[in-house]
PDB file of C-alpha atoms and ligand atoms in Angstrom:
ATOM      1  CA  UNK A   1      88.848  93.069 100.489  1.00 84.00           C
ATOM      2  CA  UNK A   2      90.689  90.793 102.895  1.00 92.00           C
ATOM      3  CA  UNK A   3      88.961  90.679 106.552  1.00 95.00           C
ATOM      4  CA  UNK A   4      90.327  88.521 110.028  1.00 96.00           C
ATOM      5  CA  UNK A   5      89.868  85.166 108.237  1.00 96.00           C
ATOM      6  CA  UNK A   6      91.632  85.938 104.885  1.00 95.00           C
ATOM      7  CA  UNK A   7      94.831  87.685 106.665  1.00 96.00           C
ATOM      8  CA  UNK A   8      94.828  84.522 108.653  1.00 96.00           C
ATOM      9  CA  UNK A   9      95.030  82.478 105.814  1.00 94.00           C
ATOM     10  CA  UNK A  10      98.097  84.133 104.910  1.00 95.00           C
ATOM     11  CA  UNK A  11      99.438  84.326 107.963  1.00 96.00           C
ATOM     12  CA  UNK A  12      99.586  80.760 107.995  1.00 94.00           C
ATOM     13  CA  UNK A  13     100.895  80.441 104.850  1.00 93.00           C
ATOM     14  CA  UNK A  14     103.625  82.761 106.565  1.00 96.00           C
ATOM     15  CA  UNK A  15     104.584  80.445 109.328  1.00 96.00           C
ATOM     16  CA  UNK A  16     106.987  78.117 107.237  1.00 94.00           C
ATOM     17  CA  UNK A  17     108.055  80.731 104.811  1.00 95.00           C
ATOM     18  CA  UNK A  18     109.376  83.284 107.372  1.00 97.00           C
ATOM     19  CA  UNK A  19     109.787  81.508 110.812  1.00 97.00           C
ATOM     20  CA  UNK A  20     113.596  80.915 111.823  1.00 97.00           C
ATOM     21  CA  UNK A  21     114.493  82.100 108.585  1.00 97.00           C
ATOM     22  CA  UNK A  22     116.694  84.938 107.339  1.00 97.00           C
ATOM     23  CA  UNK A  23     116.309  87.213 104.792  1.00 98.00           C
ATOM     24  CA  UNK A  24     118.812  87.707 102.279  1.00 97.00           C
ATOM     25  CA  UNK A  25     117.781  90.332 100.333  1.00 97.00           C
ATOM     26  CA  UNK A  26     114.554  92.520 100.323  1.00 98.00           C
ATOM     27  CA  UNK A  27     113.350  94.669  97.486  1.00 98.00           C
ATOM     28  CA  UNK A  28     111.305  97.543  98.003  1.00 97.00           C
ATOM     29  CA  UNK A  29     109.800  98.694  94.507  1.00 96.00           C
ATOM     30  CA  UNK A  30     108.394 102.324  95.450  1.00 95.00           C
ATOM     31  CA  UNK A  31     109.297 104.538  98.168  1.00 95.00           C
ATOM     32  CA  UNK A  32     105.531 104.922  99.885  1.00 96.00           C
ATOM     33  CA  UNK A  33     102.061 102.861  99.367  1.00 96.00           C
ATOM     34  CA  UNK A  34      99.089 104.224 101.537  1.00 95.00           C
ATOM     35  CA  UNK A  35     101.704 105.701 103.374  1.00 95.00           C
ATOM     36  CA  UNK A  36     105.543 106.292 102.862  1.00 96.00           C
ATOM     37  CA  UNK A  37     107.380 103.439 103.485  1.00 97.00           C
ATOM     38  CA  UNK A  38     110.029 103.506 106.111  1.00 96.00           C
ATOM     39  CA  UNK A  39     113.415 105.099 105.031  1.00 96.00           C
ATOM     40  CA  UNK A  40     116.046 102.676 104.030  1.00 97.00           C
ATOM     41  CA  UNK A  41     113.463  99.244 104.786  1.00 98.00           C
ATOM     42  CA  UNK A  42     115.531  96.995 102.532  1.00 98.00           C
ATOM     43  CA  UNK A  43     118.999  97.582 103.940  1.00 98.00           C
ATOM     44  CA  UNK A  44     117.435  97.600 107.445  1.00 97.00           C
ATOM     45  CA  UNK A  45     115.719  93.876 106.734  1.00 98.00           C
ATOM     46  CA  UNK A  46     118.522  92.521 105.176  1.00 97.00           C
ATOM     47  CA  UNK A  47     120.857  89.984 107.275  1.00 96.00           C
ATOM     48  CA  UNK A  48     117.474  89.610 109.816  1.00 96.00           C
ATOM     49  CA  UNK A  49     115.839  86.257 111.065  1.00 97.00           C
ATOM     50  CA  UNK A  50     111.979  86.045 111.575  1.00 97.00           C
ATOM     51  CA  UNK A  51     110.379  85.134 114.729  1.00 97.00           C
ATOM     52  CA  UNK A  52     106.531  83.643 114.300  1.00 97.00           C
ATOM     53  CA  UNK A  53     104.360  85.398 112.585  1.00 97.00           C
ATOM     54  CA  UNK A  54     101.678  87.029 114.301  1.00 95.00           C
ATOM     55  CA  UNK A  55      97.769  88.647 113.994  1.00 97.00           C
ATOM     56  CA  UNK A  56      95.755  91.505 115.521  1.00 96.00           C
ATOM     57  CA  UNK A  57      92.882  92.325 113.339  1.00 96.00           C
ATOM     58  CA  UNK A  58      94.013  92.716 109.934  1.00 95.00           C
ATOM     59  CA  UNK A  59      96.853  93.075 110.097  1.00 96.00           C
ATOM     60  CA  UNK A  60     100.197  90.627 110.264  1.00 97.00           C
ATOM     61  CA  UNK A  61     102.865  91.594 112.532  1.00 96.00           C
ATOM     62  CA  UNK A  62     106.317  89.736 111.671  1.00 97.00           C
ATOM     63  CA  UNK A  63     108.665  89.994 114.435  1.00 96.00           C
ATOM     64  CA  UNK A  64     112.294  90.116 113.799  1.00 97.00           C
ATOM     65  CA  UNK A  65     115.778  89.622 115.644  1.00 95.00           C
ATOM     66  CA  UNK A  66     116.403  93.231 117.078  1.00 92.00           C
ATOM     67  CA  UNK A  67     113.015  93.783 118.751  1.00 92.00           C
ATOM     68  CA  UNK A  68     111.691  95.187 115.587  1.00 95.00           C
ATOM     69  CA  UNK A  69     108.481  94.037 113.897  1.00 96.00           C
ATOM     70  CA  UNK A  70     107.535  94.157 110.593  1.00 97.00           C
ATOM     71  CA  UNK A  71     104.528  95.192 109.988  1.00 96.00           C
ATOM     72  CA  UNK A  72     102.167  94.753 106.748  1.00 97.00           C
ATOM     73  CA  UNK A  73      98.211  95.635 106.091  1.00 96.00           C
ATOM     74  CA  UNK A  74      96.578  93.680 102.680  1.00 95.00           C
ATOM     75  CA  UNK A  75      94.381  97.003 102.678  1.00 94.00           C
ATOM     76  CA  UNK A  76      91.763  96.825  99.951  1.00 92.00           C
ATOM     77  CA  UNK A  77      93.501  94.605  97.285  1.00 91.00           C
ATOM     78  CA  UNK A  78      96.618  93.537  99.206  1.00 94.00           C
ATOM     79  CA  UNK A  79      97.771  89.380  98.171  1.00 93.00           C
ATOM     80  CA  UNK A  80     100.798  87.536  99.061  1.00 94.00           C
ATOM     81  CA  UNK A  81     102.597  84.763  96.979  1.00 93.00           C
ATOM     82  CA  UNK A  82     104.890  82.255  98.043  1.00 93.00           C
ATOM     83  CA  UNK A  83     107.487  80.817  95.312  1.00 92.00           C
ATOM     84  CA  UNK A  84     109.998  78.644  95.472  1.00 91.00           C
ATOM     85  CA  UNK A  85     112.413  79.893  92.799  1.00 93.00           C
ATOM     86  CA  UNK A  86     113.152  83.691  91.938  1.00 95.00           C
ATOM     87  CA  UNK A  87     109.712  85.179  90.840  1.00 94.00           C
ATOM     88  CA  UNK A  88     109.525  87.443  88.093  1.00 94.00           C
ATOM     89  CA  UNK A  89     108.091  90.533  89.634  1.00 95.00           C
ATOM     90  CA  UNK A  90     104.552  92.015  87.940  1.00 92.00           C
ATOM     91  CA  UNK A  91     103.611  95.653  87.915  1.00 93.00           C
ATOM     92  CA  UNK A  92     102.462  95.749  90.947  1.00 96.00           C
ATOM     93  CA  UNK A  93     104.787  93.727  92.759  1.00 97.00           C
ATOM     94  CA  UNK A  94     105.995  96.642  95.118  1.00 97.00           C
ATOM     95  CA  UNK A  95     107.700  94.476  98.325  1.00 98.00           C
ATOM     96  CA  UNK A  96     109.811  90.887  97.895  1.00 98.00           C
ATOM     97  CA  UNK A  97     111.783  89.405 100.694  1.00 98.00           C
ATOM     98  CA  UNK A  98     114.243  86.487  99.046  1.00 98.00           C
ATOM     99  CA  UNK A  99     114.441  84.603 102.617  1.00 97.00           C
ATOM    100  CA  UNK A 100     117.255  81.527 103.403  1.00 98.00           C
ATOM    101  CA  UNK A 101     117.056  78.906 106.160  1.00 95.00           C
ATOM    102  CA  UNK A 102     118.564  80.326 109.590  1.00 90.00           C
ATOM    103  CA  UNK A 103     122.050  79.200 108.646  1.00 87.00           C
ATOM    104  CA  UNK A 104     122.223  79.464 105.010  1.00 88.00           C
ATOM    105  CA  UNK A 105     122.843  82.512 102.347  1.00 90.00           C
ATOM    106  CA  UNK A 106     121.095  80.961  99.424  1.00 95.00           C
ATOM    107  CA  UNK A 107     116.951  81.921  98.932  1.00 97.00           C
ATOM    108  CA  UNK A 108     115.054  79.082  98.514  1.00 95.00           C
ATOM    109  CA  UNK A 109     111.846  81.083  99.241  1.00 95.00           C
ATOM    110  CA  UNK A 110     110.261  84.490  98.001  1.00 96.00           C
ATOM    111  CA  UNK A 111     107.791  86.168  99.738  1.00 96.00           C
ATOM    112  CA  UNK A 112     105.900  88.978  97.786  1.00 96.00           C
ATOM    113  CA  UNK A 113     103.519  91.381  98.203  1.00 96.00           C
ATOM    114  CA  UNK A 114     101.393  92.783  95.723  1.00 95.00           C
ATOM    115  CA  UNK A 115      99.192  95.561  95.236  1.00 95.00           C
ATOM    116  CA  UNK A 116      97.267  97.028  92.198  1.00 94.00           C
ATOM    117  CA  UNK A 117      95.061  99.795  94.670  1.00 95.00           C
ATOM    118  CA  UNK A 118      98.484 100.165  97.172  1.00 96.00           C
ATOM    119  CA  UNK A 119      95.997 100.978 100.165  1.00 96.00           C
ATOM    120  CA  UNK A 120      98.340  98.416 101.529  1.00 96.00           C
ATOM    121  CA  UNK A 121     100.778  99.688 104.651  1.00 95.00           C
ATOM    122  CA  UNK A 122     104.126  98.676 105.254  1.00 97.00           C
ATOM    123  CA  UNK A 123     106.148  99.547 108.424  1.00 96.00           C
ATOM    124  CA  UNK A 124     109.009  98.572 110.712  1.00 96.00           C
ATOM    125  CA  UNK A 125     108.316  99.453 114.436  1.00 94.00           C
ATOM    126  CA  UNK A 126     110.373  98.940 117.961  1.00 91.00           C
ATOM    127  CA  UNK A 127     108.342  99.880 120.305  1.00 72.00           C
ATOM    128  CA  UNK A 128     105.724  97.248 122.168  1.00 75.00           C
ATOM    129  CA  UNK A 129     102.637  98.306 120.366  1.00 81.00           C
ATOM    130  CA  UNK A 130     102.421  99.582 117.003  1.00 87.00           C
ATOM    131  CA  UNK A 131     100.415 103.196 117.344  1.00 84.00           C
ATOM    132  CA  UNK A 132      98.219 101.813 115.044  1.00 84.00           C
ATOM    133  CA  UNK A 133      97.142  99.020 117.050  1.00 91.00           C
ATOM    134  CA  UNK A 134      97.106 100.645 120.099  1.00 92.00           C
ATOM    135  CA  UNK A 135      93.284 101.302 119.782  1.00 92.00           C
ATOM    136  CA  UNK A 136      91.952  98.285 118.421  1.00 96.00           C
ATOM    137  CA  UNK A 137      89.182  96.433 120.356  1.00 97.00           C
ATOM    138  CA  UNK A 138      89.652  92.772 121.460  1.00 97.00           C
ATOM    139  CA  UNK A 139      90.097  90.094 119.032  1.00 98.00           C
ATOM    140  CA  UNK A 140      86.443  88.634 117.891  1.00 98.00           C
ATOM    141  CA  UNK A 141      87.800  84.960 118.428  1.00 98.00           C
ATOM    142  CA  UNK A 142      89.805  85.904 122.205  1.00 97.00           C
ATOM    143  CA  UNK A 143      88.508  85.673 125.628  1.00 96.00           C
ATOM    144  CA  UNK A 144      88.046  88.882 126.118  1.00 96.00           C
ATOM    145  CA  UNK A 145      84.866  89.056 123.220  1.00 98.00           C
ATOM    146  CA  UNK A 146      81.906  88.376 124.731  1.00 98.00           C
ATOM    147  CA  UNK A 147      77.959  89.075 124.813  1.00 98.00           C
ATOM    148  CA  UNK A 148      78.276  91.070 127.734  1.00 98.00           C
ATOM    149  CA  UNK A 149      81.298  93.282 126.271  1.00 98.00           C
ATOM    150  CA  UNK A 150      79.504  93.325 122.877  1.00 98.00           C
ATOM    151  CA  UNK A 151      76.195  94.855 124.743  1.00 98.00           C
ATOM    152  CA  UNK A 152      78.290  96.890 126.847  1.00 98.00           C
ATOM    153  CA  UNK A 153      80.187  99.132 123.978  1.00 98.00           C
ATOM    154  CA  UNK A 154      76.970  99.323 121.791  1.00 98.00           C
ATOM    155  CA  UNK A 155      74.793 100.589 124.431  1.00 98.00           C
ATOM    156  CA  UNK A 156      75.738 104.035 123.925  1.00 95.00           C
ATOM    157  CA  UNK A 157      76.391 103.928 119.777  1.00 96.00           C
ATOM    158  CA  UNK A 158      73.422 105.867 118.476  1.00 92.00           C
ATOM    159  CA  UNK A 159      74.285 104.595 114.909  1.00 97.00           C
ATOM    160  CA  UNK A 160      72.930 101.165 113.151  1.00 98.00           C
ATOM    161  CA  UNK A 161      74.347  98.191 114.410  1.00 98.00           C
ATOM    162  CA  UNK A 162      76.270  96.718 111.258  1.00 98.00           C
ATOM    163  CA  UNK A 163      78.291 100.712 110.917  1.00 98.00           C
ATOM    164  CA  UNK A 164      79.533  99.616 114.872  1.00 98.00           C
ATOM    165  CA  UNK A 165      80.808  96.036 113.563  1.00 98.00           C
ATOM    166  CA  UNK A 166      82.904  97.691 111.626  1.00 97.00           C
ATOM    167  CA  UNK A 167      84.466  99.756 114.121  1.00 96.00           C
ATOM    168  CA  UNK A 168      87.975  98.504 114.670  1.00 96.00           C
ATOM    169  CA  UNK A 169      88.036 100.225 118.252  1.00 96.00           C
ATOM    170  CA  UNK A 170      84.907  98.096 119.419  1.00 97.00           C
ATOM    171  CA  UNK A 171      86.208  94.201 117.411  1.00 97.00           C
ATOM    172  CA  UNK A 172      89.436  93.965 115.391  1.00 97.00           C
ATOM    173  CA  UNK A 173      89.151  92.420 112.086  1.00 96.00           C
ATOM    174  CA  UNK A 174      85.509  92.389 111.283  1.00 97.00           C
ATOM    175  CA  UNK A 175      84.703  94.439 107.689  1.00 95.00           C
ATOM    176  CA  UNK A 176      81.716  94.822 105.939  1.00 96.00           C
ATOM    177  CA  UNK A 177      81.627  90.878 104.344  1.00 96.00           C
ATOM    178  CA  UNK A 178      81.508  89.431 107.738  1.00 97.00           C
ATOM    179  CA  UNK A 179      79.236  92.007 109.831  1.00 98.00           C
ATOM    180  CA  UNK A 180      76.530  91.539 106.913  1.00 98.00           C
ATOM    181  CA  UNK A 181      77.159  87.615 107.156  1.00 98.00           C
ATOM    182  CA  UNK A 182      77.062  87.629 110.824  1.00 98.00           C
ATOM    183  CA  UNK A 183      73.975  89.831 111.457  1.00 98.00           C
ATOM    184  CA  UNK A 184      71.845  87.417 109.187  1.00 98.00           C
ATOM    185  CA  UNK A 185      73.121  84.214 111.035  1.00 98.00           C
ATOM    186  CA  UNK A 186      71.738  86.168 114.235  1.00 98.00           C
ATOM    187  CA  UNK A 187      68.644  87.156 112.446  1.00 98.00           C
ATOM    188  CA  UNK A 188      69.669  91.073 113.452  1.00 98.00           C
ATOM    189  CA  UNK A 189      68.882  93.588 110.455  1.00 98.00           C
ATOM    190  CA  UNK A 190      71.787  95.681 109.619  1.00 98.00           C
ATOM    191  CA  UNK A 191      69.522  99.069 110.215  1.00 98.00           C
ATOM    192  CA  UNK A 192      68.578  97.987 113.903  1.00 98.00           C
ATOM    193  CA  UNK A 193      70.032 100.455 116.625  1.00 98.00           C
ATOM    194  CA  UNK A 194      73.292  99.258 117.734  1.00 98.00           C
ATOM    195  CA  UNK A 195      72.664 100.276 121.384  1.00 98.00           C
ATOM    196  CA  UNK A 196      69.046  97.873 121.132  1.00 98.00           C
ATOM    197  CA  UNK A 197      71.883  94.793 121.004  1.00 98.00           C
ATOM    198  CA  UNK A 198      71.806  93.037 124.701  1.00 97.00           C
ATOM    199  CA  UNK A 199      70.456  90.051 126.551  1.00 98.00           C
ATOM    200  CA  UNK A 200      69.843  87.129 123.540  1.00 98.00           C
ATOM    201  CA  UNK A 201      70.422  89.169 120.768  1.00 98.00           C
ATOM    202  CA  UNK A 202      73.921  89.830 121.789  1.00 98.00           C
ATOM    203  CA  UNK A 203      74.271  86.599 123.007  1.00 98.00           C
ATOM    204  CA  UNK A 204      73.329  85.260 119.174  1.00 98.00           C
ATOM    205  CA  UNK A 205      75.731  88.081 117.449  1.00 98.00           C
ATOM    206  CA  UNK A 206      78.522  86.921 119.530  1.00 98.00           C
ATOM    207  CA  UNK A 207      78.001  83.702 118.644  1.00 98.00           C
ATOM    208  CA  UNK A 208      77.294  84.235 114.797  1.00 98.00           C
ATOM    209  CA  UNK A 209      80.467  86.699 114.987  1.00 98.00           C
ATOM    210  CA  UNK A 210      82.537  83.958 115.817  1.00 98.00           C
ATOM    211  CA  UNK A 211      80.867  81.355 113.491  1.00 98.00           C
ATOM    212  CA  UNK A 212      81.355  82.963 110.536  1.00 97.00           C
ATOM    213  CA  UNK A 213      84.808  83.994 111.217  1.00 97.00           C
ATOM    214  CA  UNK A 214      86.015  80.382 112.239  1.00 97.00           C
ATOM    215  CA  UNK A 215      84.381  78.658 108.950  1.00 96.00           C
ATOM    216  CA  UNK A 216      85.784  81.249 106.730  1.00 95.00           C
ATOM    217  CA  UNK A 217      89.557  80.602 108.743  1.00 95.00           C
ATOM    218  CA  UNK A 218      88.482  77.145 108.006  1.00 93.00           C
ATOM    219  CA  UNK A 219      87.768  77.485 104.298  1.00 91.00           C
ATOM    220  CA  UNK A 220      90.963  79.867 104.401  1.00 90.00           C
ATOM    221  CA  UNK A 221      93.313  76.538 105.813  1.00 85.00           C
ATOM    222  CA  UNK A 222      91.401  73.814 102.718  1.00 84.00           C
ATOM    223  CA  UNK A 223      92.794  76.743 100.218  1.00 82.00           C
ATOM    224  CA  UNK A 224      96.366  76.693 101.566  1.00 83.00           C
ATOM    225  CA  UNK A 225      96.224  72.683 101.753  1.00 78.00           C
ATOM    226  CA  UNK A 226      94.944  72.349  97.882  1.00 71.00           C
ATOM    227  CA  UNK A 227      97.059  75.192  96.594  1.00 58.00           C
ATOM    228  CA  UNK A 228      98.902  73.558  93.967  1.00 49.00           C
ATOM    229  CA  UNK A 229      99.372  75.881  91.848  1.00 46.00           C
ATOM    230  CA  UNK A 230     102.549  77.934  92.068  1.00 51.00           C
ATOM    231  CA  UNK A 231     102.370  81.833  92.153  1.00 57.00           C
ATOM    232  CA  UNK A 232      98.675  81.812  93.381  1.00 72.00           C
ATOM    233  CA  UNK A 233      97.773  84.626  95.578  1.00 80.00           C
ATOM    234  CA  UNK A 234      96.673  83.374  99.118  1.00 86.00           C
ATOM    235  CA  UNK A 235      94.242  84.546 101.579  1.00 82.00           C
ATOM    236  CA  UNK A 236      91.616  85.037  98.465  1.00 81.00           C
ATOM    237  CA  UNK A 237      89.032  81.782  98.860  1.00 82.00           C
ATOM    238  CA  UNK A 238      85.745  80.824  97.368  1.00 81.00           C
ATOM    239  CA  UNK A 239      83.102  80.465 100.449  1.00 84.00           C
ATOM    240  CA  UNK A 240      79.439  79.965 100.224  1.00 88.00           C
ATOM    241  CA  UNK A 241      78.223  83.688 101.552  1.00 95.00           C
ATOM    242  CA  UNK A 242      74.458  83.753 102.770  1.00 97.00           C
ATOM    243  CA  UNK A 243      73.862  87.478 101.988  1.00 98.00           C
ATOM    244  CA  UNK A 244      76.676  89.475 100.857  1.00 97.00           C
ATOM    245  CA  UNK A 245      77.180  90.081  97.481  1.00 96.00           C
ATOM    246  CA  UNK A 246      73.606  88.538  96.884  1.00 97.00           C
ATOM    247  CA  UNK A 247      71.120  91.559  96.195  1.00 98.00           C
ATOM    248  CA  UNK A 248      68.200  90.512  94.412  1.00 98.00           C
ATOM    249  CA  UNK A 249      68.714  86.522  94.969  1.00 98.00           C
ATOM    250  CA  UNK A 250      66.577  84.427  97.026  1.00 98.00           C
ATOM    251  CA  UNK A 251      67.573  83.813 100.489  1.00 98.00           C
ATOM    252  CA  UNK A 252      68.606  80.163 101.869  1.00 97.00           C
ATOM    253  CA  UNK A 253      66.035  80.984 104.548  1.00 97.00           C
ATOM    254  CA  UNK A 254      62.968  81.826 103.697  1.00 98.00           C
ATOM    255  CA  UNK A 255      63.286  82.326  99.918  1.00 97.00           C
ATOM    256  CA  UNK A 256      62.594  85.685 100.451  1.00 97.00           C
ATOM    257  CA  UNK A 257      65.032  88.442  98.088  1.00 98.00           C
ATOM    258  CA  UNK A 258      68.133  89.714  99.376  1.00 98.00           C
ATOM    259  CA  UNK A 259      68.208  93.523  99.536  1.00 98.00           C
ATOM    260  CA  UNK A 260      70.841  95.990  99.310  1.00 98.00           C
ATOM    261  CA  UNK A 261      71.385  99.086 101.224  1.00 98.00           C
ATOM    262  CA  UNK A 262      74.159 101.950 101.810  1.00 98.00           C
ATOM    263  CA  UNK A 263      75.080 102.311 105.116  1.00 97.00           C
ATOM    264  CA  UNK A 264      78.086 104.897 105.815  1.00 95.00           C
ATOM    265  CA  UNK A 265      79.507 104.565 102.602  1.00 95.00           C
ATOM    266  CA  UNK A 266      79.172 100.657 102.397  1.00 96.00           C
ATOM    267  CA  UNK A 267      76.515  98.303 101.142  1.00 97.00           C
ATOM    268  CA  UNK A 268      74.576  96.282 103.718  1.00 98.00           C
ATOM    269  CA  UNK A 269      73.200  92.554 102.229  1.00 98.00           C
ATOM    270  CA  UNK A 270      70.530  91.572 104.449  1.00 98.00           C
ATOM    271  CA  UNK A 271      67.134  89.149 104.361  1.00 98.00           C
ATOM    272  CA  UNK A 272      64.505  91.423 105.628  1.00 97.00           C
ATOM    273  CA  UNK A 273      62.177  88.456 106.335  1.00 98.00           C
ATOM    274  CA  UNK A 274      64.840  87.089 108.346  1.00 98.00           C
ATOM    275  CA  UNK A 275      66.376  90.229 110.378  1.00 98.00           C
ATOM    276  CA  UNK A 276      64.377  92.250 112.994  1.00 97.00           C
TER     277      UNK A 276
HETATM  278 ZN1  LIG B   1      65.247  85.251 104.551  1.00 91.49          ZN
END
């Protein structure tokens, strides 16, 4: 499921395909996908030039000529291919824009988004913030995240710290891959009371927060620059994960076994050796 670092990826794969370019023709392939899509989105793309492609939290805002933005969300199985020549378009292929340099009428690039689950979201917006992102807490890798904020909007959660990660309203972007990564490079368990999080401890979440984030981005740009193949999804990497996915492996740490739990819905990898 794509978090902050794998909608960057593809939001930098983004930056030559869409910026200063217009789009000549846009194919929408089903009228809604998590939600109904806005009425009309083709005709209303086609003809319009791109501004620079954009991030807050997950998802990619795409501004265009107009004062509209286009909005799209990977959701839970989301992907985005680039191709230089006309694709032919899989089952699932439910959004293309065909896109020409700022002058020219002729597509030399296809953008296209794909979705088997179609918990992805697709909308068109004019006004300065999108509803949606109106709530959303700072971004994990601005200014405005910090230990002190961090302590400050836990101390009065009552739930588990890794459920509050995940809270869109307290950090943007963060999911359950990179709250479960993060809390074991602080040495935090997953089950400890989120409002227990101050001083050090949310000093060394901050700090792993961020870590894990920028390495994955990282990992995310070394895709992009060895993606040779053509009509490879982007934003999906291989990284070397410390706990998630892991349950029942030894730890890096201590050599201890990675355990499992569900926490509101959602499993929780953690090192219980390593995580107070
Ligand atoms: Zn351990």
């Amino acid at each position: 499921m794509p978090e902050l670092p794998e909608v960057e990826t593809v939001r930098l794969a983004l930056l030559p395909a869409l910026t200063d370019r217009r789009i000549v023709e846009a194919y929408v392939g089903r009228p809604d996908l998590r939600w109904p899509l806005p009425k009309k989105l083709a005709k209303r793309l086609e003809g319009r030039i791109f501004g620079i492609p954009h991030r807050r939290g997950k998802f990619l805002l795409l501004p265009l000529d107009g004062q509209e933005t286009l909005l799209l969300h990977l959701g839970m199985s989301g992907s985005i291919r680039i191709h230089e020549s006309p694709p032919e378009l899989n089952k699932h292929d439910h959004f293309m824009l065909a896109m020409a340099p700022f002058a020219g009428t002729v597509a030399t690039t296809f953008v296209v988004f794909n979705d088997p689950r179609r918990f992805g979201w697709i909308d068109l917006f004019s006004d300065e913030v999108h509803p949606m992102l109106a709530q959303m807490g700072p971004e994990p890798l601005g200014n405005m995240f910090s230990a002190a904020y961090l302590a400050a909007v836990l101390s009065n959660r009552s739930g588990p710290v890794k459920t509050a990660l995940m809270n869109q309203q307290l950090v943007a972007g963060v999911g359950n891959i990179y709250a479960c990564e993060a809390l074991f490079y602080a040495g935090i368990s997953p089950r400890r009371k989120a409002s227990s999080i101050k001083g050090r401890r949310a000093q060394r979440l901050t700090a792993a927060i961020r870590d894990v984030l920028q390495r994955a981005i990282a990992e995310g740009g070394t895709s992009l620059r060895d993606h040779v193949q053509p009509g490879g999804e982007i934003g999906y990497f291989a990284q070397k994960l410390a706990v998630y996915g892991r349950e029942g492996e030894f730890c890096y740490q201590c050599g201890g076994r990675i355990r499992a739990i569900v926490q509101s819905g959602r499993s929780s990898f953690y090192c219980s050796n390593c995580q107070r």
